[in-house]
Structures are given as C-alpha cells and as structure tokens.
Coordinates of C-alpha atoms in Angstrom, one line a residue:
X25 CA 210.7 -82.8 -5.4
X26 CA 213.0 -81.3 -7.8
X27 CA 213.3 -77.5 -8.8
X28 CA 212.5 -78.1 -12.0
X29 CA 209.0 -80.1 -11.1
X30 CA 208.2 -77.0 -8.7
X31 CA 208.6 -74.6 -10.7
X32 CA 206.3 -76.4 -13.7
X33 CA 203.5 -76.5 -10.7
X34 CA 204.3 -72.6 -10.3
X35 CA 201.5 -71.7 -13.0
X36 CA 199.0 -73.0 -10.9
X37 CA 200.1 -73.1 -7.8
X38 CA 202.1 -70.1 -7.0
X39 CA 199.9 -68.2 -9.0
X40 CA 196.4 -69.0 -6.6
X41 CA 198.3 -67.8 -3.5
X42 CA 200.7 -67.7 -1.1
X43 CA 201.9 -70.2 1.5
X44 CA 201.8 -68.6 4.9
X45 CA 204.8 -69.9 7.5
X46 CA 203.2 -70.0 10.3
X47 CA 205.0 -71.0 12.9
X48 CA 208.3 -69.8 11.4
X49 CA 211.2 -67.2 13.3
X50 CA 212.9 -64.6 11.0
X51 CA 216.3 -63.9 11.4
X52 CA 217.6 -60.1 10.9
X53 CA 218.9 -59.8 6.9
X54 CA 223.2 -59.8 6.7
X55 CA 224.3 -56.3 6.0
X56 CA 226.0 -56.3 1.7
X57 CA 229.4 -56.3 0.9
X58 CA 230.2 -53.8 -1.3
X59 CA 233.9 -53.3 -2.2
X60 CA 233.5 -50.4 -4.7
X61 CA 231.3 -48.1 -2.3
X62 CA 228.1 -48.5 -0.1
X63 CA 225.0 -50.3 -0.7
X64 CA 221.8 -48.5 -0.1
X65 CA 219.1 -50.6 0.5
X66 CA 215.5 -49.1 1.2
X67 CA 212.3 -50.5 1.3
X68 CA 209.8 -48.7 -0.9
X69 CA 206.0 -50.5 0.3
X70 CA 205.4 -52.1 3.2
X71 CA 203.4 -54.8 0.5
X72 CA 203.7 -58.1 -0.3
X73 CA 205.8 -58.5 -3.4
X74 CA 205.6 -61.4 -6.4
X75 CA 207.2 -59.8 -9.2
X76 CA 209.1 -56.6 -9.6
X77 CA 210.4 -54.4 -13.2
X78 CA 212.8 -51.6 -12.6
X79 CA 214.3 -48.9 -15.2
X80 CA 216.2 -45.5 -14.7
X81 CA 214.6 -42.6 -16.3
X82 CA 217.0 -39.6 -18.1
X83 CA 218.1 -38.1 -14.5
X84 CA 218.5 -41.9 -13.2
X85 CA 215.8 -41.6 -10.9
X86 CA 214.3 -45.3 -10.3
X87 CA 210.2 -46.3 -11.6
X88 CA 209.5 -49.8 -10.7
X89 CA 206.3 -51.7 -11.5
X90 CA 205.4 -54.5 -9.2
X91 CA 202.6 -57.3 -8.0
X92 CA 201.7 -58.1 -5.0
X93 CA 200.9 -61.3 -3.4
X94 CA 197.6 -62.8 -3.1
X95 CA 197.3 -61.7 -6.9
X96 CA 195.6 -58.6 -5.9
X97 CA 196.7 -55.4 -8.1
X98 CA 199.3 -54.0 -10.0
X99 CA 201.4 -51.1 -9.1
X100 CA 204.0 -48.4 -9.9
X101 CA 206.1 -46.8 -7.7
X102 CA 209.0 -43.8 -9.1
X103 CA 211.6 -41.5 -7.4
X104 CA 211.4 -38.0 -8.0
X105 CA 214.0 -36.7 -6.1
X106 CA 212.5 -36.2 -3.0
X107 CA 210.2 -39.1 -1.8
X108 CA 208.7 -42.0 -3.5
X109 CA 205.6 -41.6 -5.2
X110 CA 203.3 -45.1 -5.2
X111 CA 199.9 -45.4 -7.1
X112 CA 198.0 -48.4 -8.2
X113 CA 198.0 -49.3 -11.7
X114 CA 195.5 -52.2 -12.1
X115 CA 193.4 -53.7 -9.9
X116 CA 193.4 -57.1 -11.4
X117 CA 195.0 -60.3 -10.2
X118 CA 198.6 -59.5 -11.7
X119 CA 201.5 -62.0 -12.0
X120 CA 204.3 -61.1 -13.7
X121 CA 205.5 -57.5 -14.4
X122 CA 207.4 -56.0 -17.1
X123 CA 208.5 -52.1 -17.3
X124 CA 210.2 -49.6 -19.6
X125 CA 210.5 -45.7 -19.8
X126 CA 209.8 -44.4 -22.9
X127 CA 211.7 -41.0 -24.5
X128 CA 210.2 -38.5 -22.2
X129 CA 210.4 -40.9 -19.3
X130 CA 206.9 -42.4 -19.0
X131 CA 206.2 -45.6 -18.0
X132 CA 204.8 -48.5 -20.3
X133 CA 204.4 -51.6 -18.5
X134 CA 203.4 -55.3 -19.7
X135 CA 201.7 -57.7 -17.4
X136 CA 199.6 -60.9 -16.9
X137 CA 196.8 -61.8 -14.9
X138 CA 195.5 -65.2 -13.2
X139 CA 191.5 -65.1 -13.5
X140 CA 190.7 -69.4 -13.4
X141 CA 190.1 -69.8 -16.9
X142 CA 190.9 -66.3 -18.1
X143 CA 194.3 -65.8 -18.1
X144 CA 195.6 -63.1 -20.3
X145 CA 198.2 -60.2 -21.3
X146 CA 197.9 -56.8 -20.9
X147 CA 199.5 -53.3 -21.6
X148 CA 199.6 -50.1 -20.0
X149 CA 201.1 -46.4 -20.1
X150 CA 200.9 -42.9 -18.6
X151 CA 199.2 -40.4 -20.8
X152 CA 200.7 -37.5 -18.7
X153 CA 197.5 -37.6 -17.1
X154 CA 196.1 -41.0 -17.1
X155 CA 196.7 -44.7 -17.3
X156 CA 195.7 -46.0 -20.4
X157 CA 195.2 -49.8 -20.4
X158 CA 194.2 -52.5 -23.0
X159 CA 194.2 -56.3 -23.0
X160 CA 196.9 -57.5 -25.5
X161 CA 196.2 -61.1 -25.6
X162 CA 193.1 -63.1 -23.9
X163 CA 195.1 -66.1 -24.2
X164 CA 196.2 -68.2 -21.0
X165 CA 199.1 -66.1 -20.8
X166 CA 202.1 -67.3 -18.1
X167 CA 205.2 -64.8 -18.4
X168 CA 206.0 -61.5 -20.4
X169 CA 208.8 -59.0 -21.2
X170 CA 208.5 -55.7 -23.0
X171 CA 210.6 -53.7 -24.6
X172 CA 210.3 -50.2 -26.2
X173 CA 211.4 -49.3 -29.9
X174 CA 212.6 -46.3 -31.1
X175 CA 209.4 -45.2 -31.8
X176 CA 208.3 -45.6 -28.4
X177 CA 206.2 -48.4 -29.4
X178 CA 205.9 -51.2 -27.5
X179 CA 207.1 -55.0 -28.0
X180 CA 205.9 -58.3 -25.6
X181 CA 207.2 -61.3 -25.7
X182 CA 205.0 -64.4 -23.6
X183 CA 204.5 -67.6 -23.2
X184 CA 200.8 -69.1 -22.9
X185 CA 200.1 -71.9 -20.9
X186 CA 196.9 -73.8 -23.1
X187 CA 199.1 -73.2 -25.8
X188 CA 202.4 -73.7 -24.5
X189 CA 204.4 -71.8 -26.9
X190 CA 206.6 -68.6 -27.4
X191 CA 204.8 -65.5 -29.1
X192 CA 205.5 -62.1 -30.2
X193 CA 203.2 -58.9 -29.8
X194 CA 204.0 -55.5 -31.7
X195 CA 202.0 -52.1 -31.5
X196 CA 202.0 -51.0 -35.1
X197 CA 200.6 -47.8 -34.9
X198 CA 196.7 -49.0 -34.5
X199 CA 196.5 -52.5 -33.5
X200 CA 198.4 -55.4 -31.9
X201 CA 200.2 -57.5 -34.7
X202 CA 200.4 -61.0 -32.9
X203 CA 202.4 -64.0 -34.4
X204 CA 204.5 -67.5 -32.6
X205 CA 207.6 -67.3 -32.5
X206 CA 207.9 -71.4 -31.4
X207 CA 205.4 -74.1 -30.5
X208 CA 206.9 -75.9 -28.0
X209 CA 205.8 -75.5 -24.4
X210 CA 207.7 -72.2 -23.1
X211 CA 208.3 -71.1 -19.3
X212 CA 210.4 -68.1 -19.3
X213 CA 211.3 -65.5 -21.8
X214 CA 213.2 -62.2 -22.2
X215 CA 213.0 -59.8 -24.9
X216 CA 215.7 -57.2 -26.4
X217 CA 215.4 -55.0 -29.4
X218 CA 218.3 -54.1 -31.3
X219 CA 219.9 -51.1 -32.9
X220 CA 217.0 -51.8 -36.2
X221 CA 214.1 -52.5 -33.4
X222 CA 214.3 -55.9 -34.3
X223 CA 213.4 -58.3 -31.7
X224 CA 215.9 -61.0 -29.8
X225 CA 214.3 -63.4 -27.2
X226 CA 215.8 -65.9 -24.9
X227 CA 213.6 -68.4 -23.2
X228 CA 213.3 -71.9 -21.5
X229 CA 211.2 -75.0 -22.7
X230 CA 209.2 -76.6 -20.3
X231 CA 208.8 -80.4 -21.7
X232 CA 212.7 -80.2 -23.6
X233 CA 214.4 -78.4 -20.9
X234 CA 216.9 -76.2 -22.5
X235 CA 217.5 -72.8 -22.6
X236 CA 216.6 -71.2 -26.4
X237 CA 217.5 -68.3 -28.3
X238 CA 215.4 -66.5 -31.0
X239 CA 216.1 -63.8 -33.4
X240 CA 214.1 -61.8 -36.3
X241 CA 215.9 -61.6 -39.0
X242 CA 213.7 -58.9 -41.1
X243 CA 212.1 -61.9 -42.9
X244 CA 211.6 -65.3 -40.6
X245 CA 212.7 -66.1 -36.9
X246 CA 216.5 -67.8 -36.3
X247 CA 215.9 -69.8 -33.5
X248 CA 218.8 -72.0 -31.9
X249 CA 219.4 -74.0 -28.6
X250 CA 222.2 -71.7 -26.6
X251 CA 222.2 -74.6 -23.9
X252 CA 221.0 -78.1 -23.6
X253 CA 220.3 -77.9 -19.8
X254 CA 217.1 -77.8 -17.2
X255 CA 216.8 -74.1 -17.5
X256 CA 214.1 -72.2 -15.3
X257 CA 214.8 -68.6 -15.9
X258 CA 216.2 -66.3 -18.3
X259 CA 217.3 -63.0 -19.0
X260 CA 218.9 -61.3 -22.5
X261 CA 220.5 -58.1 -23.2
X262 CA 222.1 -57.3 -26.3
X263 CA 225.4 -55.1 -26.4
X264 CA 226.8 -52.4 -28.6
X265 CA 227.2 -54.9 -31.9
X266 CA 224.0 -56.4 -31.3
X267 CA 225.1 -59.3 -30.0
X268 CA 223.2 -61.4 -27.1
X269 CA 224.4 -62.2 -23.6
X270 CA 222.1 -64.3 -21.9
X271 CA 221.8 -65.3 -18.0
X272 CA 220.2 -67.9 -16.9
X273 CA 219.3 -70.5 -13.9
X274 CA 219.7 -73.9 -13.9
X275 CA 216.7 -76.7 -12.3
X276 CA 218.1 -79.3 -10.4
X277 CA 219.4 -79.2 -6.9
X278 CA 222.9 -78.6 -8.5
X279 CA 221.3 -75.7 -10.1
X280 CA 223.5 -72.9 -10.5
X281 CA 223.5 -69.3 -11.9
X282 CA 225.0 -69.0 -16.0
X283 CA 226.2 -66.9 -18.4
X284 CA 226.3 -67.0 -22.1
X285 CA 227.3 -64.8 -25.1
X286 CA 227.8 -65.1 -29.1
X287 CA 230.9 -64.2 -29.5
X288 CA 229.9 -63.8 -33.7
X289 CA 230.7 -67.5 -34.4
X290 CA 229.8 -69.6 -31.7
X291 CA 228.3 -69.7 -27.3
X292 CA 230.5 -68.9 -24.8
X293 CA 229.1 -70.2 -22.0
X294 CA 230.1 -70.4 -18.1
X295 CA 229.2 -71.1 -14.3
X296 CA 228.5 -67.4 -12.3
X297 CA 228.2 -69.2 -9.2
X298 CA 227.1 -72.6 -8.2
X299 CA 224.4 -71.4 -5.7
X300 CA 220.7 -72.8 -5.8
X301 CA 219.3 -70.1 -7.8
X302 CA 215.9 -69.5 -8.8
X303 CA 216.0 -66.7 -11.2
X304 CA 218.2 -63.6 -12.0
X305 CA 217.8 -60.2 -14.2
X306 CA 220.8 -59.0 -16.3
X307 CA 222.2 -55.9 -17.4
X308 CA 225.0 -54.7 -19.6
X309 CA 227.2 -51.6 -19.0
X310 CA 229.0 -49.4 -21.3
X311 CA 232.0 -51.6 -21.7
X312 CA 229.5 -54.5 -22.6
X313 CA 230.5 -56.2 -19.5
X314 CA 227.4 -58.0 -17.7
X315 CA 225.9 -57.7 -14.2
X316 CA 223.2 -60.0 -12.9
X317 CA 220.7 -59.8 -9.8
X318 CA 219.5 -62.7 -8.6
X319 CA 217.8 -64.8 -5.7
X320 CA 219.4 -68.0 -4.3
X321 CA 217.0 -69.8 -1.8
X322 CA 217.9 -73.0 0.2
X323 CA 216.1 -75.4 1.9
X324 CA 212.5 -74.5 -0.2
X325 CA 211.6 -77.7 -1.4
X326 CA 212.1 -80.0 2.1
X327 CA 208.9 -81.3 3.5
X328 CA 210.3 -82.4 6.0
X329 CA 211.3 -80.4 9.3
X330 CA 212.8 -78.9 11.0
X331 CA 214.7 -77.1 8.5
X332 CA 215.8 -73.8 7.9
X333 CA 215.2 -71.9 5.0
X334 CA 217.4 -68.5 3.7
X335 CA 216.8 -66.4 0.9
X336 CA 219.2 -64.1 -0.9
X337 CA 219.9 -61.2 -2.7
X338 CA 223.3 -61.4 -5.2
X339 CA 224.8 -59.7 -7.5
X340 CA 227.7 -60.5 -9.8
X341 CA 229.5 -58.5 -12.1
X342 CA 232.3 -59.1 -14.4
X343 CA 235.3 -57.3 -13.8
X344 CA 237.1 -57.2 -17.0
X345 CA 239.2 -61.1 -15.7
X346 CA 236.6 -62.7 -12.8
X347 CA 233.1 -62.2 -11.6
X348 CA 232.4 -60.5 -8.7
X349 CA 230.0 -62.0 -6.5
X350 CA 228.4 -60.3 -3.5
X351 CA 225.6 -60.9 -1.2
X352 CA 223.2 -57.7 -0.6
X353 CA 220.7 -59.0 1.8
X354 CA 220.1 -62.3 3.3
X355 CA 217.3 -63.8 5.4
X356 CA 216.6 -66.7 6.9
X357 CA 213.3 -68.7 8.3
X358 CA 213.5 -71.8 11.0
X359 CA 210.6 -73.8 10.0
X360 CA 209.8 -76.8 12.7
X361 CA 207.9 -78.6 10.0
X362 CA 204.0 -78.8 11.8
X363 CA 202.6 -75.9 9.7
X364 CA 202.4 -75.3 5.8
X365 CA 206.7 -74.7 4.4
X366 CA 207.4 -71.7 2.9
X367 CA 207.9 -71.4 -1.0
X368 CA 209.7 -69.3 -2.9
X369 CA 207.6 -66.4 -4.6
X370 CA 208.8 -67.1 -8.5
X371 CA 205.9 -67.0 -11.3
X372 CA 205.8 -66.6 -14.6
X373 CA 209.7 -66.5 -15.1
X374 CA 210.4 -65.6 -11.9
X375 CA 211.1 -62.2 -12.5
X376 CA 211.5 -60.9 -8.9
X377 CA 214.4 -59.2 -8.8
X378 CA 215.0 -56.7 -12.0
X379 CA 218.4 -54.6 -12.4
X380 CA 219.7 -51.7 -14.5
X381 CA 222.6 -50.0 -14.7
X382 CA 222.9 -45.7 -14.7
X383 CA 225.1 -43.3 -16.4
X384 CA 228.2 -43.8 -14.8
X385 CA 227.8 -47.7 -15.0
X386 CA 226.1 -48.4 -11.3
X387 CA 224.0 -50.8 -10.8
X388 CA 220.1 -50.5 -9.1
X389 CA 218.3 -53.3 -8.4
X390 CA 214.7 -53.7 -7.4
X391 CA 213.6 -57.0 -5.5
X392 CA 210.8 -58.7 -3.4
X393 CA 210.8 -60.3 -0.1
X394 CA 214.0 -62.6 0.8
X395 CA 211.6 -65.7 2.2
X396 CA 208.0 -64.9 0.9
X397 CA 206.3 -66.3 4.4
X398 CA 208.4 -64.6 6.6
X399 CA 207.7 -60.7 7.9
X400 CA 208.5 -58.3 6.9
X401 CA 206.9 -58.7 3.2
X402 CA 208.1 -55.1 1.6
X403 CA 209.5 -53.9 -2.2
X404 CA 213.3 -53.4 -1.8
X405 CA 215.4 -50.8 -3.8
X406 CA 218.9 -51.5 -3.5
X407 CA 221.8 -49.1 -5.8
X408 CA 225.6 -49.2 -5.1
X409 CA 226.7 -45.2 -4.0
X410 CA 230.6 -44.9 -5.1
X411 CA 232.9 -44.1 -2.0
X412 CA 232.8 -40.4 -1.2
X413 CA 229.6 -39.7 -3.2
X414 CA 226.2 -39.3 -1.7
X415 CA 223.0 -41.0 -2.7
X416 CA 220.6 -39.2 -4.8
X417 CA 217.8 -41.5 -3.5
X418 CA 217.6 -40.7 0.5
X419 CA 214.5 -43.2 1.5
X420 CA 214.0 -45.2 3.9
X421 CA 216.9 -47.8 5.0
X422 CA 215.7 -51.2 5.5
X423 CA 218.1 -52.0 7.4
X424 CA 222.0 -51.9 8.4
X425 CA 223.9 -50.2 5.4
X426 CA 227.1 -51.9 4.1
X427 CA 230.7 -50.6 5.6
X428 CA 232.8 -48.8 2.8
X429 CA 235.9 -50.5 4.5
X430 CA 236.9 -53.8 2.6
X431 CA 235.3 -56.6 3.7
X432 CA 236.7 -59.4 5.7
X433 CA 237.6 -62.3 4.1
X434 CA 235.2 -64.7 3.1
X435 CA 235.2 -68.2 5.6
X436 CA 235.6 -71.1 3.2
X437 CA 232.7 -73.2 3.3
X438 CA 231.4 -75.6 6.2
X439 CA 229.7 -78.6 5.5
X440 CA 227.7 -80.9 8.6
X441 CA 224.7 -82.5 8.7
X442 CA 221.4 -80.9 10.5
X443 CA 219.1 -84.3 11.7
X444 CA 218.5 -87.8 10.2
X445 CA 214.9 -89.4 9.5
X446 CA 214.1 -93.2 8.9
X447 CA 210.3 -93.5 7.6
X448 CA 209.0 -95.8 8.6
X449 CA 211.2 -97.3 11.3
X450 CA 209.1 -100.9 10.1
X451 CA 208.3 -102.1 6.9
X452 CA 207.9 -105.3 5.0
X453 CA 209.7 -106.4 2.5
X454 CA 210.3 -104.6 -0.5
X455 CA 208.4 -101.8 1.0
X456 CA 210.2 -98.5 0.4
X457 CA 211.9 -97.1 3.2
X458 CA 212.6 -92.8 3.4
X459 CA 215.8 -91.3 4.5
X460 CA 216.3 -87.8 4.7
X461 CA 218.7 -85.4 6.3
X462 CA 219.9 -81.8 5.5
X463 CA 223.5 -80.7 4.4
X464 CA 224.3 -77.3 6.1
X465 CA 227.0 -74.8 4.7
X466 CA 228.0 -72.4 7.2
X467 CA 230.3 -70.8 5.7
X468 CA 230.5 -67.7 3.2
X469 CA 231.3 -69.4 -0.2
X470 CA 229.2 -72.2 -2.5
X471 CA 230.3 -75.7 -2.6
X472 CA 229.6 -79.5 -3.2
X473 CA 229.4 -82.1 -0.4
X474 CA 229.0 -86.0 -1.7
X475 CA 226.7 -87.5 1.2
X476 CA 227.3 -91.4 1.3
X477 CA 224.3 -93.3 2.8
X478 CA 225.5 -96.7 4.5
X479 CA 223.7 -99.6 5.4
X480 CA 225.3 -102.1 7.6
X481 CA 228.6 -100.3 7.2
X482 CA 228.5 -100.6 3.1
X483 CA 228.0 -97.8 0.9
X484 CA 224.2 -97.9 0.0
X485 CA 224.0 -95.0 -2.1
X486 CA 225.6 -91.6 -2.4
X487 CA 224.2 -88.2 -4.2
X488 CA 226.4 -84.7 -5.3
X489 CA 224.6 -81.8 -3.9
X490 CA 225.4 -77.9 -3.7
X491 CA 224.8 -76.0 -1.3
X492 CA 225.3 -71.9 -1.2
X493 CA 226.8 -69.7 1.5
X494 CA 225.0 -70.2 5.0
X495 CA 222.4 -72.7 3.2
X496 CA 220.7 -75.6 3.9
X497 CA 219.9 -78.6 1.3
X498 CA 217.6 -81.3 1.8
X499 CA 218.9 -85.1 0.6
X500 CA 216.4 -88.2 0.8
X501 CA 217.3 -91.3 -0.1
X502 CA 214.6 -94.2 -0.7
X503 CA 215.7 -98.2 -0.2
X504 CA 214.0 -101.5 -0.1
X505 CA 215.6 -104.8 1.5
X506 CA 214.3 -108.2 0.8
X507 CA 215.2 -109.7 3.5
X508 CA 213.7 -109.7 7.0
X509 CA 215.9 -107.9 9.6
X510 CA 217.4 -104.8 11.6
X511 CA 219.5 -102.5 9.3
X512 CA 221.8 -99.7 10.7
X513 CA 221.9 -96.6 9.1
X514 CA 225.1 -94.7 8.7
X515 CA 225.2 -90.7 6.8
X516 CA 228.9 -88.9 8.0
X517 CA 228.3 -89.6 12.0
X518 CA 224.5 -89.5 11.8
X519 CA 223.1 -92.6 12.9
X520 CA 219.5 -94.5 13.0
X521 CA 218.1 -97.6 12.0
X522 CA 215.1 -100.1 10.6
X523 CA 213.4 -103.1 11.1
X524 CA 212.1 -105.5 7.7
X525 CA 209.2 -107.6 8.7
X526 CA 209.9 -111.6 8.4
X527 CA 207.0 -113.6 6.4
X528 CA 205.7 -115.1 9.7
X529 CA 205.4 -111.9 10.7
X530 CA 203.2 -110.5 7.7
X531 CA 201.3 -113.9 7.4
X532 CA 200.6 -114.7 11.3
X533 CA 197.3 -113.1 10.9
X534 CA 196.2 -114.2 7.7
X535 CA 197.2 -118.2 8.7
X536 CA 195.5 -117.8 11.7
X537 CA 192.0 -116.9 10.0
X538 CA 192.6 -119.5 7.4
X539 CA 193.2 -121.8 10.3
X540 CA 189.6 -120.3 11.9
X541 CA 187.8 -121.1 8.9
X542 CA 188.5 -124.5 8.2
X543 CA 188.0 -125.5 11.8
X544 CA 184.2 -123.9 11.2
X545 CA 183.9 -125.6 8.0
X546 CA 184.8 -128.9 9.9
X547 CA 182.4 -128.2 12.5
X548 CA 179.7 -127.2 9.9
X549 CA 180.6 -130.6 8.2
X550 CA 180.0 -132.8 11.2
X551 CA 176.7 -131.1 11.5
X552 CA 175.3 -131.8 8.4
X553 CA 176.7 -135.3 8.7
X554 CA 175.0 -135.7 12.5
X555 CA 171.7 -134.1 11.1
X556 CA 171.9 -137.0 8.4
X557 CA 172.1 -140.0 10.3
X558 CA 169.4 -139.0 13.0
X559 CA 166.7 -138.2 10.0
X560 CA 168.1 -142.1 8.5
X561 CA 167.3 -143.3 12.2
X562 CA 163.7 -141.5 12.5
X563 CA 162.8 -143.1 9.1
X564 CA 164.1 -146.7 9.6

C-alpha cells in the first residue's frame, strides 16, 4: 500500500477510530539536539491526541487547541505563566483543529467533526466569559485552517469530502459568506491572509495529485499548480512582501519533506529532507526565513511482521545558506505482526504537529503522540530556550531534556536488511508469488538503498527506497514463473526459495476423476447392453 492510497482511506478510516497495537513494546523517546540552546519538551494532557493548533499570545505564552482520539471532544489548553489551564471546548466528534488569538489574545478556533453522514465545519471563540460556538458549514467537511483578519474576524479555508472541492468561509459582520475556491477533489489546505486581509491558500488534490496554490485577487481567485507531485500535506505562510512560502509532504515511499517560495517571478522549490514524512506545519521569522515541524514515521504501512515502527518529531530551519535539521523526540514500536499494526494518526491534512515562532524568533511547537498505538498517548509542548536563559514555561518534562553542549556528530547512515518472506512457498504457474523484506537505517542521517531481488542468481527486479534516520521501510516484490520448478531467492545475503507446480501436478486430480467417470459410464453401458439381450432372450 502506498502513502498516498493510505492517506485517501484516512477520511474514513482514521477518522472512525484508532488502531490499538496490541502486542507492541515502546522504546524510551531520543533526547533533541539543539545546537542553539535547550529543548524543553513537556507533556501538557495525559490524552490521546489526533490533531493539534498552537499560537503565542502578546506575552508569548502558548494556547493550543486539540482533538483527541476516538473522535470524542475538542479541547483548549493555554499557559498563563504559572501552570497550564485545560478545559473542554466541544463535545463532539472533532477531527481536525485549527487556532488563532485574536487582538486581546482570545482564542478563535475552527474545526470539523465526523458524525456518519453528518460531517461538517464549525467555529468557536471565548467571549471572556463563554464559548460561543456555531456550525459554519453542514457540508461533509474533511480539513480546515483559519485565519484572523485585522478586524478580528475570522476566515476558513476546507475541503469537503461529497463535494470534493476547495472552499472559502468569511465572517462578515452577521453571517457566513461561503463561495469555492476550486472543484477538484481537495485533501489538504492552509490559509494565510495578507497585509489587505486577503486570503492565500495552498492545498493538495486528491485525484491530480499536485500541490496548488490559490490567491484572491480583490476580484476573482489566481489559482496555479506550485508543484506537479503526490502531495499529502501542506502548509503556507506569507512573508513581509506578501509573498507565499509553502511546505509541503510528498506521497510515495520516497516521500520527502519540501519547500517552495515565489520569488515575484517564478517557484523556487527544494528537498528539506528526504525522510518519509507525513505532514509538517511552517512558520516564518522576522528575517522571512522558514522553519517547519513535522512527523516522519517508518515502517506504518508493512502488514507484514515483525517490524518495527518509529515515529518522529523534526524541525528544520533555514539558516541564512543550509537547513538545519534536528530530531526533538523519537519513538519507536516493535510490532511481531499477530495483532492489528499501528497507523499513523494523520486526518484531515494531517495537521498534528503545529509551530510558531515568538518575539525574539524561537520556535514552539505543539505535537501528538510519536506512534499513535503505543503508551504513552499525551499532548507535547516543545520550545527551544537560548543558552543561558530560562524557560518561561516550567511544566512538566516529558522526558530527558537536550544537552546545551554541541552534539556529537551525526553517524552516517546504515543500511541491512531485517527478514525475508516468500508467500506462498508453492504455487502454480503464473500464480503470483509475494516477497517482502524491510530495509533498516541505523544510522542518524536519511538515505537511499536500491534493493535488487534475484532469482536464480539474475537480477529479477530492483526498487529505490528511502529510508530516514533509525527507520525501517517495508519492500515487496510480486513475480510469476511459467515454468514448473524450484527458484532461489537472493535480496543482499538474504536468502529463501519457491516451488512452481508442474501440469501433472495441477491435473493429477482432475485426470484421475475423468478417468473414474468414464470407467462408470462403461460399466453403466454394459448394463444397459446385458439388460437388453436377456429381455430379447425372455421374448424369443
């Protein structure tokens, strides 16, 4: 199963509920790197997370919004200098989660809900007093990002799944103005306003596979394709000239994380980092250079065990001359393959991880659960504190904080081979045969490995795949012989075989019953024939 075919089932599937790993062993998260100070990480509800919005309000204290697995509620959760302060929201089956502070730092959040049926979009804000809440759109709705004008009104972008197209909601004042932005079938989307509170939106196509880019001009909506590429998740950001940079996640097993910006007269585009990445959230500083969160998992898709699966937390930033790339947390899951896999928790547009940058150009980042059927299941709340400062959020560490010392350097990546299937180890011919095994990096950087299936000592068939630090990659292969025989199987060292059933040995059974009946239709014959002559006797 490809990425891109999982995460099209993600609507429905991921968005009834959540596989439980039974069976499966967590391994302690890696401590972050951090070479410009020290990573706080703290875990903010011991919940189950799906998708998670963060913003800083005026004195960069933290407010995230957040769903929780199971589709149960919505919540909010906000740092006010002393402790974290966590209240539900909604308590309706919420997806996807979209947040933003408004001019006297209240929160406004956007989200969807999964009701069979009765999808839809909704809106809520603090009064000061109260959560006010409304339902935008009672359309099958899939993902959402909102945005806050100057006026403190609010803006939602969405995608609908029965319509499967892009649309645009705007509070004017006293009602909802709703219109489509594009009718093709949308997965993600990511909304910016710009300096005249006019709307930019990135998003992904689900039947051309691309990665989009929309803008309102005042009069009509400039839409463009940034990137002709299986694209699964988006985010925009607009910098100080208006101008869009766009980050983005590629499909396919050679999936990788992206980066694109207009530089006024055409797309500069480039690879962040060639990891399998699933989604990612993007911010821009005061020097309009970008910084991404995002999660790489590996080894999610394999149904066949054992495998193991890690999830990560990374963040990139460019410097000024190269990105940055560091992992913050990392977990990983042995699954022995008798009980149901774990997936990774990504709906709507995957929006699990959300960044934003303060003041002084530091980045906070809010996340979910590394592997979503491992425990613990918690919100994370993760900010970079500068080397000789002190953190102005003092929660809860979730664990061992990263070393303000420079970090060793990173091993170069490992590539070996975990196990190799044959299924079936028999089979007739022409009938497909399955070959699987699992490429594991263990080392601390991304790379490619080329793995060469040979059969009978020649080259059968041979596949590209990528694989991130410490990661694991399922490869299957699927052949068919025509001839009857015993064929060695051959992937770097790892060795099996099968067996292609001859004709006699299909047909044995079937001769033999033809054989049967024709020595009862002989018999029946010289019955009738005896039964003949003895009533031509008796008459004569």
């Amino acid at each position: 199963m490809t990425k891109l075919r999982a995460w099209k089932c993600f609507s429905v599937v991921m968005a009834m509920a959540l596989l439980l790993g039974v069976g499966a062993i967590a391994v302690p998260a890696v401590p972050a790197r951090a070479e410009e100070g020290t990573w706080d990480i703290q875990t903010v509800d011991d919940i189950d997370v799906m998708s998670t919005s963060l913003a800083l309000d005026s004195n960069g204290y933290p407010h995230i919004s957040y769903t929780t697995g199971g589709l149960t509620s919505l919540h909010y959760a906000r740092w006010t200098g002393t402790q974290w302060v966590k209240e539900m929201v909604d308590d309706v089956p919420a997806i996807v989660t979209s947040l933003a502070l408004d001019g006297n730092d209240l929160p406004h959040i956007g989200y969807t809900t999964f009701v069979p049926g009765d999808d839809s979009l909704h809106y809520a804000r603090w009064t000061g007093t109260a959560w006010a809440k409304e339902t935008v759109d009672e359309s099958d709705v899939f993902d959402c990002s909102l945005a806050l004008d100057s006026d403190d009104r609010p803006h939602i972008s969405y995608s609908t799944i029965g319509g499967a197209s892009l649309h645009y909601a705007r509070w004017t004042g006293t009602a909802w103005a709703i219109e489509t932005v594009d009718d093709i079938a949308v997965m993600s989307n990511s909304l910016a306003l710009d300096s005249n509170d006019r709307p930019h939106i990135s998003y992904t196509t689900g039947g051309t596979d691309s990665l989009h880019y929309a803008r309102w001009t005042g009069t009509e909506w400039v839409k463009e394709t940034v990137d002709d590429i299986d694209v699964i998740a988006t985010s925009i950001a607009l910098d100080s000239s208006d101008r869009p940079h766009i980050s983005y996640a590629t499909a396919d097993f050679l999936g990788s994380l992206h980066y694109a910006r207009w530089t006024g007269a055409a797309w500069a585009k480039e690879t962040v980092d060639p990891a399998d990445v699933w989604e990612c959230s993007l911010a821009l500083d005061s020097n309009n250079r970008p910084h991404i969160s995002y999660f790489v998992g590996s080894g999610l898709l394999v149904d066949v065990g054992p495998v193991d699966y890690t999830g990560m937390l990374k963040y990139a930033h460019w410097t000024g001359s190269a990105w940055d790339v560091q992992t913050l947390a990392q977990e990983t899951v042995h699954w022995e393959g008798l009980d149901p896999a774990p997936s990774p928790v990504l709906v709507g547009g995957g929006k699990w991880s959300s960044i934003a940058l303060d003041s002084d150009d530091l980045p906070h980042i809010s996340y979910g659960s590394l592997v979503p059927s491992a425990t613990p299941l918690s919100l994370h709340y993760a900010h970079l504190v500068p080397s000789g400062a002190g953190s102005t959020v003092t929660g809860p560490s979730t664990g061992p904080r990263a070393s303000t010392t420079p970090p060793h350097p990173l091993n170069p990546p490992n590539m070996t081979l975990q196990f190799l299937n044959v299924n079936p180890e028999q089979a007739s011919v022409n009938e497909p045969v399955t070959i699987t095994t699992n490429v594991v990096n263990s080392g601390d950087e991304a790379s490619n490995y080329n793995v060469a299936l040979k059969i009978n000592g020649q080259l059968e068939q041979s596949r590209m795949v990528g694989v991130g630090p410490h990661g694991t990659q399922p490869v299957k292969f699927t052949v068919t012989k025509d001839k009857p025989g015993t064929y060695t199987v051959d992937i770097a060292g790892q060795n099996g075989s099968f067996i292609i059933l001859g004709a006699d040995s299909n047909t044995s059974g079937t001769t033999d019953s033809k054989t049967g009946a024709l020595m009862v239709l002989a018999l029946m014959g010289v019955l009738i024939i005896a039964s003949v002559v003895v009533l031509l006797i008796r008459r004569t």
